[in-house]
DNA sequence: TTGCGTGCAAAGGTTTTGCATGGCA
DNA sequence: TGCCATGCAAAACCTTTGCACGCAA
């Protein structure tokens, strides 16, 4: 709420961010982060994890979206806050992998939809769901 | 589970379907349906609402997706079960309106992503979030 | 009569909040 | 020292499940 709030650097904040950065190619749930940190012997309370994730989302450091199957939140690290302006996000429903795609075709589509259909696409909120090549080859159940 | 299950027609099922049909241009949550039916003096238990919604989703009658902001499920009536094969879904984060879009450009994009990027887009799971023209004009807060 | 449908109550899983304590600057 | 951050426990939320009864065919 208060934009002028000071922000302290803490062990927990760094641990959470590290975990997200090391898994930047996948999306993580809050539970996965809690478990991962516990396994490393650096446990962080789940309340703290949730609070930090929410703050990072607000700061544009993370992408937050709903899991393809269930309804809980997934989080993923973004290289830079402006990241989402330059590319789009594909999520494989088979393996959970997140693919960053900078593709002129998508940008053209965004422009087309805005001009011809009067709809302003939000590339930050829009997630493209589908199936990556290897999951398709494996015939992943969730990909059918 | 059992595909050969008989299906009975009941008062509750019709009421739920009616509610969804009357709001086909918007997405509804389970709670909204429960409340709406209660307000009309035709209350239906929430368990029943959830069970019927899930069945209709499985039958391809409804589109189910996560709310843009929150984490609860939204449901929306589809004109015909094959509907989603022919077009894509845009959801306005301002007014909740769902727009069905049959657009060759999107189909081209789907083909392009599959051929050039090896990713099989799922047009049923993918929802395009953004802001419709009137919400953009009004400067809807959630659209910024 | 058969067996699917309903709804209350309770359980389940995820996320948020209250509050006292801890720790950064 | 002043405030923000943490974490336990509890609450809040949304959704699913168990079970007995209701009702369509």
CSV table of C-alpha atoms (C1' of nucleotides) in Angstrom, one decimal:
chain,number,residue,atom,x,y,z
A,1,UNK,CA,0.0,0.0,0.0
A,2,UNK,CA,2.6,2.5,1.1
A,3,UNK,CA,5.0,3.0,-1.8
A,4,UNK,CA,7.6,4.7,0.3
A,5,UNK,CA,8.0,1.7,2.6
A,6,UNK,CA,11.6,0.8,3.3
A,7,UNK,CA,12.6,-2.7,2.3
A,8,UNK,CA,15.1,-4.8,4.2
A,9,UNK,CA,17.3,-7.5,2.8
A,10,UNK,CA,16.9,-10.7,4.7
A,11,UNK,CA,18.1,-14.3,4.6
A,12,UNK,CA,14.6,-15.6,3.7
A,13,UNK,CA,14.1,-13.1,0.9
A,14,UNK,CA,17.4,-14.1,-0.7
A,15,UNK,CA,16.6,-17.8,-0.3
A,16,UNK,CA,13.2,-17.5,-2.0
A,17,UNK,CA,14.6,-15.5,-4.8
A,18,UNK,CA,17.5,-17.9,-5.3
A,19,UNK,CA,15.1,-20.8,-5.5
A,20,UNK,CA,13.1,-19.0,-8.2
A,21,UNK,CA,16.1,-18.0,-10.2
A,22,UNK,CA,17.5,-21.5,-10.2
A,23,UNK,CA,14.2,-22.7,-11.6
A,24,UNK,CA,13.6,-19.9,-14.0
A,25,UNK,CA,12.7,-22.4,-16.7
A,26,UNK,CA,9.9,-23.9,-14.7
A,27,UNK,CA,7.0,-22.6,-12.7
A,28,UNK,CA,6.9,-23.3,-9.0
A,29,UNK,CA,4.1,-23.3,-6.4
A,30,UNK,CA,4.5,-21.8,-3.0
A,31,UNK,CA,4.5,-25.3,-1.6
A,32,UNK,CA,7.4,-26.4,-3.9
A,33,UNK,CA,9.5,-23.5,-2.6
A,34,UNK,CA,8.8,-24.2,1.0
A,35,UNK,CA,9.7,-27.9,0.5
A,36,UNK,CA,12.8,-27.2,-1.5
A,37,UNK,CA,14.2,-24.8,1.1
A,38,UNK,CA,13.3,-27.2,3.9
A,39,UNK,CA,15.2,-30.0,2.0
A,40,UNK,CA,18.2,-27.8,1.8
A,41,UNK,CA,18.2,-27.3,5.5
A,42,UNK,CA,17.2,-23.6,5.2
A,43,UNK,CA,13.6,-23.7,6.1
A,44,UNK,CA,11.4,-20.7,5.6
A,45,UNK,CA,7.9,-20.3,6.9
A,46,UNK,CA,5.1,-20.6,4.4
A,47,UNK,CA,3.6,-17.3,5.5
A,48,UNK,CA,6.9,-15.7,4.7
A,49,UNK,CA,7.0,-17.4,1.3
A,50,UNK,CA,3.5,-16.3,0.4
A,51,UNK,CA,4.2,-12.7,1.6
A,52,UNK,CA,7.4,-12.4,-0.4
A,53,UNK,CA,6.0,-13.9,-3.5
A,54,UNK,CA,3.1,-11.5,-3.5
A,55,UNK,CA,5.5,-8.6,-3.1
A,56,UNK,CA,7.7,-9.8,-5.9
A,57,UNK,CA,4.6,-10.2,-8.2
A,58,UNK,CA,3.6,-6.6,-7.4
A,59,UNK,CA,7.1,-5.4,-8.2
A,60,UNK,CA,6.9,-7.2,-11.5
A,61,UNK,CA,9.8,-9.6,-10.7
A,62,UNK,CA,7.6,-12.7,-11.0
A,63,UNK,CA,4.9,-13.9,-13.2
A,64,UNK,CA,1.9,-15.4,-11.4
A,65,UNK,CA,-0.7,-17.6,-13.0
A,66,UNK,CA,-3.0,-20.5,-12.3
A,67,UNK,CA,-1.9,-24.1,-12.6
A,68,UNK,CA,-3.1,-25.7,-15.8
A,69,UNK,CA,-4.8,-28.6,-14.0
A,70,UNK,CA,-5.6,-27.5,-10.4
A,71,UNK,CA,-6.4,-24.1,-9.3
A,72,UNK,CA,-3.4,-23.0,-7.2
A,73,UNK,CA,-1.0,-20.3,-8.0
A,74,UNK,CA,2.3,-20.8,-9.9
A,75,UNK,CA,5.1,-18.4,-9.8
A,76,UNK,CA,8.0,-17.8,-12.1
A,77,UNK,CA,11.0,-15.6,-12.1
A,78,UNK,CA,11.4,-13.0,-14.8
A,79,UNK,CA,14.8,-11.9,-15.9
A,80,UNK,CA,13.9,-8.2,-15.7
A,81,UNK,CA,10.8,-6.3,-14.8
A,82,UNK,CA,10.4,-5.2,-18.4
A,83,UNK,CA,10.8,-8.7,-19.6
A,84,UNK,CA,7.1,-9.3,-20.2
A,85,UNK,CA,6.9,-6.4,-22.6
A,86,UNK,CA,9.3,-8.1,-25.0
A,87,UNK,CA,8.0,-11.6,-25.2
A,88,UNK,CA,5.2,-14.0,-24.4
A,89,UNK,CA,4.8,-17.0,-22.2
A,90,UNK,CA,4.1,-20.6,-23.3
A,91,UNK,CA,3.4,-23.1,-20.6
A,92,UNK,CA,3.6,-26.9,-21.3
A,93,UNK,CA,0.8,-28.6,-19.6
A,94,UNK,CA,2.7,-31.8,-19.7
A,95,UNK,CA,6.0,-30.9,-17.9
A,96,UNK,CA,5.2,-27.5,-16.5
A,97,UNK,CA,8.0,-25.9,-18.5
A,98,UNK,CA,7.7,-22.2,-19.2
A,99,UNK,CA,8.9,-21.1,-22.6
A,100,UNK,CA,9.7,-17.4,-23.2
A,101,UNK,CA,8.9,-16.6,-26.8
A,102,UNK,CA,9.9,-13.5,-28.6
A,103,UNK,CA,8.1,-13.8,-31.8
A,104,UNK,CA,7.2,-11.1,-34.3
A,105,UNK,CA,4.1,-13.1,-35.3
A,106,UNK,CA,2.7,-12.7,-31.8
A,107,UNK,CA,3.4,-9.0,-31.8
A,108,UNK,CA,1.6,-8.7,-35.1
A,109,UNK,CA,-1.3,-10.6,-33.8
A,110,UNK,CA,-1.5,-8.3,-30.8
A,111,UNK,CA,-1.5,-5.3,-33.1
A,112,UNK,CA,-4.1,-6.9,-35.3
A,113,UNK,CA,-6.5,-7.7,-32.5
A,114,UNK,CA,-6.2,-4.2,-31.2
A,115,UNK,CA,-6.8,-2.5,-34.5
A,116,UNK,CA,-9.3,-4.8,-36.1
A,117,UNK,CA,-11.1,-6.2,-33.0
A,118,UNK,CA,-10.7,-3.3,-30.6
A,119,UNK,CA,-9.3,-5.5,-27.8
A,120,UNK,CA,-6.1,-4.6,-26.0
A,121,UNK,CA,-4.2,-7.8,-25.3
A,122,UNK,CA,-2.3,-8.0,-22.0
A,123,UNK,CA,0.8,-10.0,-22.7
A,124,UNK,CA,1.6,-10.2,-19.0
A,125,UNK,CA,-1.7,-11.8,-18.0
A,126,UNK,CA,-2.0,-14.0,-21.1
A,127,UNK,CA,-0.4,-17.4,-20.9
A,128,UNK,CA,-0.4,-19.7,-23.9
A,129,UNK,CA,-1.1,-23.2,-22.8
A,130,UNK,CA,-0.2,-26.2,-24.9
A,131,UNK,CA,2.3,-29.0,-25.2
A,132,UNK,CA,6.0,-28.8,-25.9
A,133,UNK,CA,7.7,-31.0,-28.5
A,134,UNK,CA,9.1,-33.6,-26.2
A,135,UNK,CA,5.8,-34.1,-24.3
A,136,UNK,CA,3.9,-34.3,-27.5
A,137,UNK,CA,6.3,-37.0,-28.7
A,138,UNK,CA,6.0,-38.9,-25.4
A,139,UNK,CA,2.2,-38.7,-25.8
A,140,UNK,CA,1.9,-37.0,-22.4
A,141,UNK,CA,-1.6,-37.7,-21.1
A,142,UNK,CA,-2.3,-34.1,-20.1
A,143,UNK,CA,-1.4,-33.0,-23.6
A,144,UNK,CA,-4.3,-34.7,-25.3
B,1,UNK,CA,-15.9,-42.4,-14.9
B,2,UNK,CA,-18.5,-44.7,-16.4
B,3,UNK,CA,-19.3,-43.4,-19.9
B,4,UNK,CA,-22.5,-45.4,-20.1
B,5,UNK,CA,-24.1,-43.7,-17.0
B,6,UNK,CA,-27.6,-42.7,-17.5
B,7,UNK,CA,-28.3,-39.0,-17.1
B,8,UNK,CA,-31.5,-37.7,-15.5
B,9,UNK,CA,-33.1,-34.4,-16.1
B,10,UNK,CA,-33.6,-32.5,-12.9
B,11,UNK,CA,-34.9,-29.1,-11.8
B,12,UNK,CA,-31.5,-28.1,-10.4
B,13,UNK,CA,-29.6,-29.0,-13.6
B,14,UNK,CA,-32.0,-26.9,-15.7
B,15,UNK,CA,-31.7,-24.0,-13.3
B,16,UNK,CA,-27.9,-24.0,-13.4
B,17,UNK,CA,-27.8,-24.3,-17.2
B,18,UNK,CA,-30.3,-21.4,-17.5
B,19,UNK,CA,-28.2,-19.2,-15.3
B,20,UNK,CA,-25.1,-19.9,-17.4
B,21,UNK,CA,-27.0,-19.4,-20.6
B,22,UNK,CA,-28.5,-16.1,-19.5
B,23,UNK,CA,-24.9,-14.9,-18.7
B,24,UNK,CA,-23.2,-16.4,-21.7
B,25,UNK,CA,-21.4,-13.1,-22.4
B,26,UNK,CA,-19.8,-13.2,-18.9
B,27,UNK,CA,-18.0,-15.7,-16.8
B,28,UNK,CA,-19.5,-16.8,-13.5
B,29,UNK,CA,-18.1,-18.4,-10.4
B,30,UNK,CA,-19.8,-21.2,-8.6
B,31,UNK,CA,-20.6,-18.8,-5.8
B,32,UNK,CA,-22.3,-16.4,-8.2
B,33,UNK,CA,-24.6,-19.1,-9.5
B,34,UNK,CA,-25.5,-20.3,-6.0
B,35,UNK,CA,-26.3,-16.7,-5.0
B,36,UNK,CA,-28.2,-15.9,-8.1
B,37,UNK,CA,-30.5,-19.0,-7.8
B,38,UNK,CA,-31.0,-18.3,-4.1
B,39,UNK,CA,-32.1,-14.7,-4.9
B,40,UNK,CA,-34.6,-16.0,-7.4
B,41,UNK,CA,-36.1,-18.2,-4.7
B,42,UNK,CA,-34.9,-21.4,-6.4
B,43,UNK,CA,-32.0,-22.3,-4.1
B,44,UNK,CA,-29.7,-25.1,-5.2
B,45,UNK,CA,-27.0,-26.6,-2.9
B,46,UNK,CA,-23.5,-25.6,-3.7
B,47,UNK,CA,-22.4,-29.2,-3.8
B,48,UNK,CA,-24.9,-29.7,-6.6
B,49,UNK,CA,-23.7,-26.6,-8.4
B,50,UNK,CA,-20.1,-27.8,-8.3
B,51,UNK,CA,-20.9,-31.3,-9.4
B,52,UNK,CA,-23.0,-30.1,-12.3
B,53,UNK,CA,-20.5,-27.6,-13.4
B,54,UNK,CA,-17.7,-30.2,-13.4
B,55,UNK,CA,-19.9,-32.6,-15.5
B,56,UNK,CA,-20.7,-29.8,-18.0
B,57,UNK,CA,-17.0,-29.0,-18.3
B,58,UNK,CA,-16.3,-32.6,-19.0
B,59,UNK,CA,-19.0,-32.7,-21.6
B,60,UNK,CA,-17.5,-29.6,-23.3
B,61,UNK,CA,-20.5,-27.4,-22.6
B,62,UNK,CA,-18.6,-25.0,-20.5
B,63,UNK,CA,-15.3,-23.3,-20.5
B,64,UNK,CA,-13.5,-23.4,-17.2
B,65,UNK,CA,-10.6,-21.1,-16.3
B,66,UNK,CA,-9.0,-19.2,-13.5
B,67,UNK,CA,-10.1,-15.7,-12.7
B,68,UNK,CA,-7.6,-13.1,-14.0
B,69,UNK,CA,-6.9,-11.7,-10.5
B,70,UNK,CA,-8.0,-14.3,-7.9
B,71,UNK,CA,-7.6,-18.0,-7.7
B,72,UNK,CA,-11.1,-19.4,-8.0
B,73,UNK,CA,-12.6,-21.0,-11.0
B,74,UNK,CA,-14.7,-19.2,-13.6
B,75,UNK,CA,-17.2,-21.0,-15.9
B,76,UNK,CA,-18.8,-19.9,-19.0
B,77,UNK,CA,-21.4,-21.4,-21.3
B,78,UNK,CA,-20.4,-22.4,-24.8
B,79,UNK,CA,-22.9,-22.3,-27.6
B,80,UNK,CA,-22.0,-25.8,-28.9
B,81,UNK,CA,-19.5,-28.4,-27.8
B,82,UNK,CA,-17.5,-28.0,-30.9
B,83,UNK,CA,-17.3,-24.2,-30.4
B,84,UNK,CA,-13.9,-24.1,-29.1
B,85,UNK,CA,-12.4,-25.8,-32.1
B,86,UNK,CA,-13.4,-22.9,-34.3
B,87,UNK,CA,-12.5,-19.9,-32.3
B,88,UNK,CA,-10.5,-18.4,-29.4
B,89,UNK,CA,-11.5,-16.7,-26.2
B,90,UNK,CA,-10.7,-13.2,-25.1
B,91,UNK,CA,-11.6,-12.2,-21.6
B,92,UNK,CA,-11.8,-8.5,-20.5
B,93,UNK,CA,-10.3,-8.1,-17.1
B,94,UNK,CA,-12.3,-4.9,-16.7
B,95,UNK,CA,-15.9,-6.1,-17.1
B,96,UNK,CA,-15.4,-9.9,-17.2
B,97,UNK,CA,-16.9,-10.1,-20.7
B,98,UNK,CA,-16.0,-13.0,-22.8
B,99,UNK,CA,-15.4,-12.5,-26.5
B,100,UNK,CA,-15.4,-15.3,-29.0
B,101,UNK,CA,-13.1,-14.6,-31.8
B,102,UNK,CA,-12.8,-16.4,-35.0
B,103,UNK,CA,-9.8,-14.9,-36.5
B,104,UNK,CA,-7.6,-16.3,-39.2
B,105,UNK,CA,-4.6,-14.5,-37.8
B,106,UNK,CA,-4.8,-16.5,-34.6
B,107,UNK,CA,-5.0,-19.8,-36.6
B,108,UNK,CA,-2.0,-18.7,-38.6
B,109,UNK,CA,-0.2,-18.0,-35.3
B,110,UNK,CA,-1.1,-21.4,-34.0
B,111,UNK,CA,0.3,-23.0,-37.1
B,112,UNK,CA,3.4,-20.9,-37.0
B,113,UNK,CA,4.2,-21.7,-33.3
B,114,UNK,CA,3.7,-25.3,-34.0
B,115,UNK,CA,5.9,-25.4,-37.1
B,116,UNK,CA,8.6,-22.9,-36.1
B,117,UNK,CA,8.7,-23.3,-32.4
B,118,UNK,CA,7.6,-26.9,-31.9
B,119,UNK,CA,4.8,-26.0,-29.5
B,120,UNK,CA,1.3,-27.3,-29.9
B,121,UNK,CA,-1.0,-24.6,-28.7
B,122,UNK,CA,-4.2,-25.7,-27.0
B,123,UNK,CA,-6.9,-23.2,-28.0
B,124,UNK,CA,-9.3,-24.5,-25.4
B,125,UNK,CA,-6.9,-24.0,-22.4
B,126,UNK,CA,-5.5,-20.7,-23.7
B,127,UNK,CA,-7.4,-17.6,-22.7
B,128,UNK,CA,-6.4,-14.2,-24.0
B,129,UNK,CA,-6.7,-11.6,-21.3
B,130,UNK,CA,-6.8,-8.0,-22.0
B,131,UNK,CA,-9.2,-5.1,-22.0
B,132,UNK,CA,-12.2,-4.5,-24.3
B,133,UNK,CA,-12.7,-1.2,-26.1
B,134,UNK,CA,-15.2,0.3,-23.7
B,135,UNK,CA,-13.2,-0.6,-20.6
B,136,UNK,CA,-10.1,0.9,-22.2
B,137,UNK,CA,-12.0,4.1,-22.9
B,138,UNK,CA,-13.3,4.2,-19.4
B,139,UNK,CA,-9.8,3.8,-18.1
B,140,UNK,CA,-10.9,0.8,-16.0
B,141,UNK,CA,-8.4,0.4,-13.2
B,142,UNK,CA,-7.9,-3.3,-13.7
B,143,UNK,CA,-7.0,-2.6,-17.4
B,144,UNK,CA,-3.8,-0.7,-16.6
C,1,DT,C1',-37.7,-50.6,-8.5
C,2,DT,C1',-33.1,-49.0,-9.9
C,3,DG,C1',-29.5,-46.2,-9.4
C,4,DC,C1',-28.4,-41.4,-10.5
C,5,DG,C1',-29.0,-36.8,-8.2
C,6,DT,C1',-29.2,-33.9,-4.2
C,7,DG,C1',-27.8,-31.5,-0.1
C,8,DC,C1',-26.2,-31.2,4.6
C,9,DA,C1',-22.1,-31.5,7.2
C,10,DA,C1',-17.5,-32.4,7.4
C,11,DA,C1',-13.1,-32.8,5.4
C,12,DG,C1',-9.3,-31.2,2.4
C,13,DG,C1',-6.1,-28.2,0.4
C,14,DT,C1',-4.4,-23.5,-0.4
C,15,DT,C1',-3.8,-18.8,1.0
C,16,DT,C1',-4.4,-15.1,4.4
C,17,DT,C1',-4.5,-12.9,9.0
C,18,DG,C1',-3.4,-11.9,14.0
C,19,DC,C1',0.0,-11.3,17.0
C,20,DA,C1',4.2,-11.6,19.4
C,21,DT,C1',9.0,-12.0,18.4
C,22,DG,C1',13.2,-11.4,15.5
C,23,DG,C1',16.5,-8.7,12.9
C,24,DC,C1',18.1,-5.1,9.5
C,25,DA,C1',19.7,-0.4,9.1
D,1,DT,C1',15.9,2.5,18.3
D,2,DG,C1',12.4,2.3,14.8
D,3,DC,C1',10.2,-0.5,11.6
D,4,DC,C1',9.9,-4.0,8.7
D,5,DA,C1',10.1,-9.1,8.4
D,6,DT,C1',9.2,-13.6,10.3
D,7,DG,C1',6.6,-17.6,11.7
D,8,DC,C1',3.4,-20.1,14.5
D,9,DA,C1',-1.3,-20.9,15.0
D,10,DA,C1',-5.7,-20.0,13.6
D,11,DA,C1',-8.9,-18.3,10.4
D,12,DA,C1',-10.7,-17.7,5.9
D,13,DC,C1',-11.7,-19.5,1.4
D,14,DC,C1',-12.8,-22.5,-2.2
D,15,DT,C1',-13.8,-27.1,-3.5
D,16,DT,C1',-14.5,-32.0,-2.8
D,17,DT,C1',-16.2,-36.1,-0.3
D,18,DG,C1',-19.2,-39.1,2.8
D,19,DC,C1',-23.6,-40.5,3.5
D,20,DA,C1',-28.5,-40.7,3.8
D,21,DC,C1',-32.4,-39.4,1.4
D,22,DG,C1',-35.0,-37.9,-2.9
D,23,DC,C1',-36.6,-38.5,-7.3
D,24,DA,C1',-36.5,-39.5,-12.6
D,25,DA,C1',-37.3,-43.2,-15.7
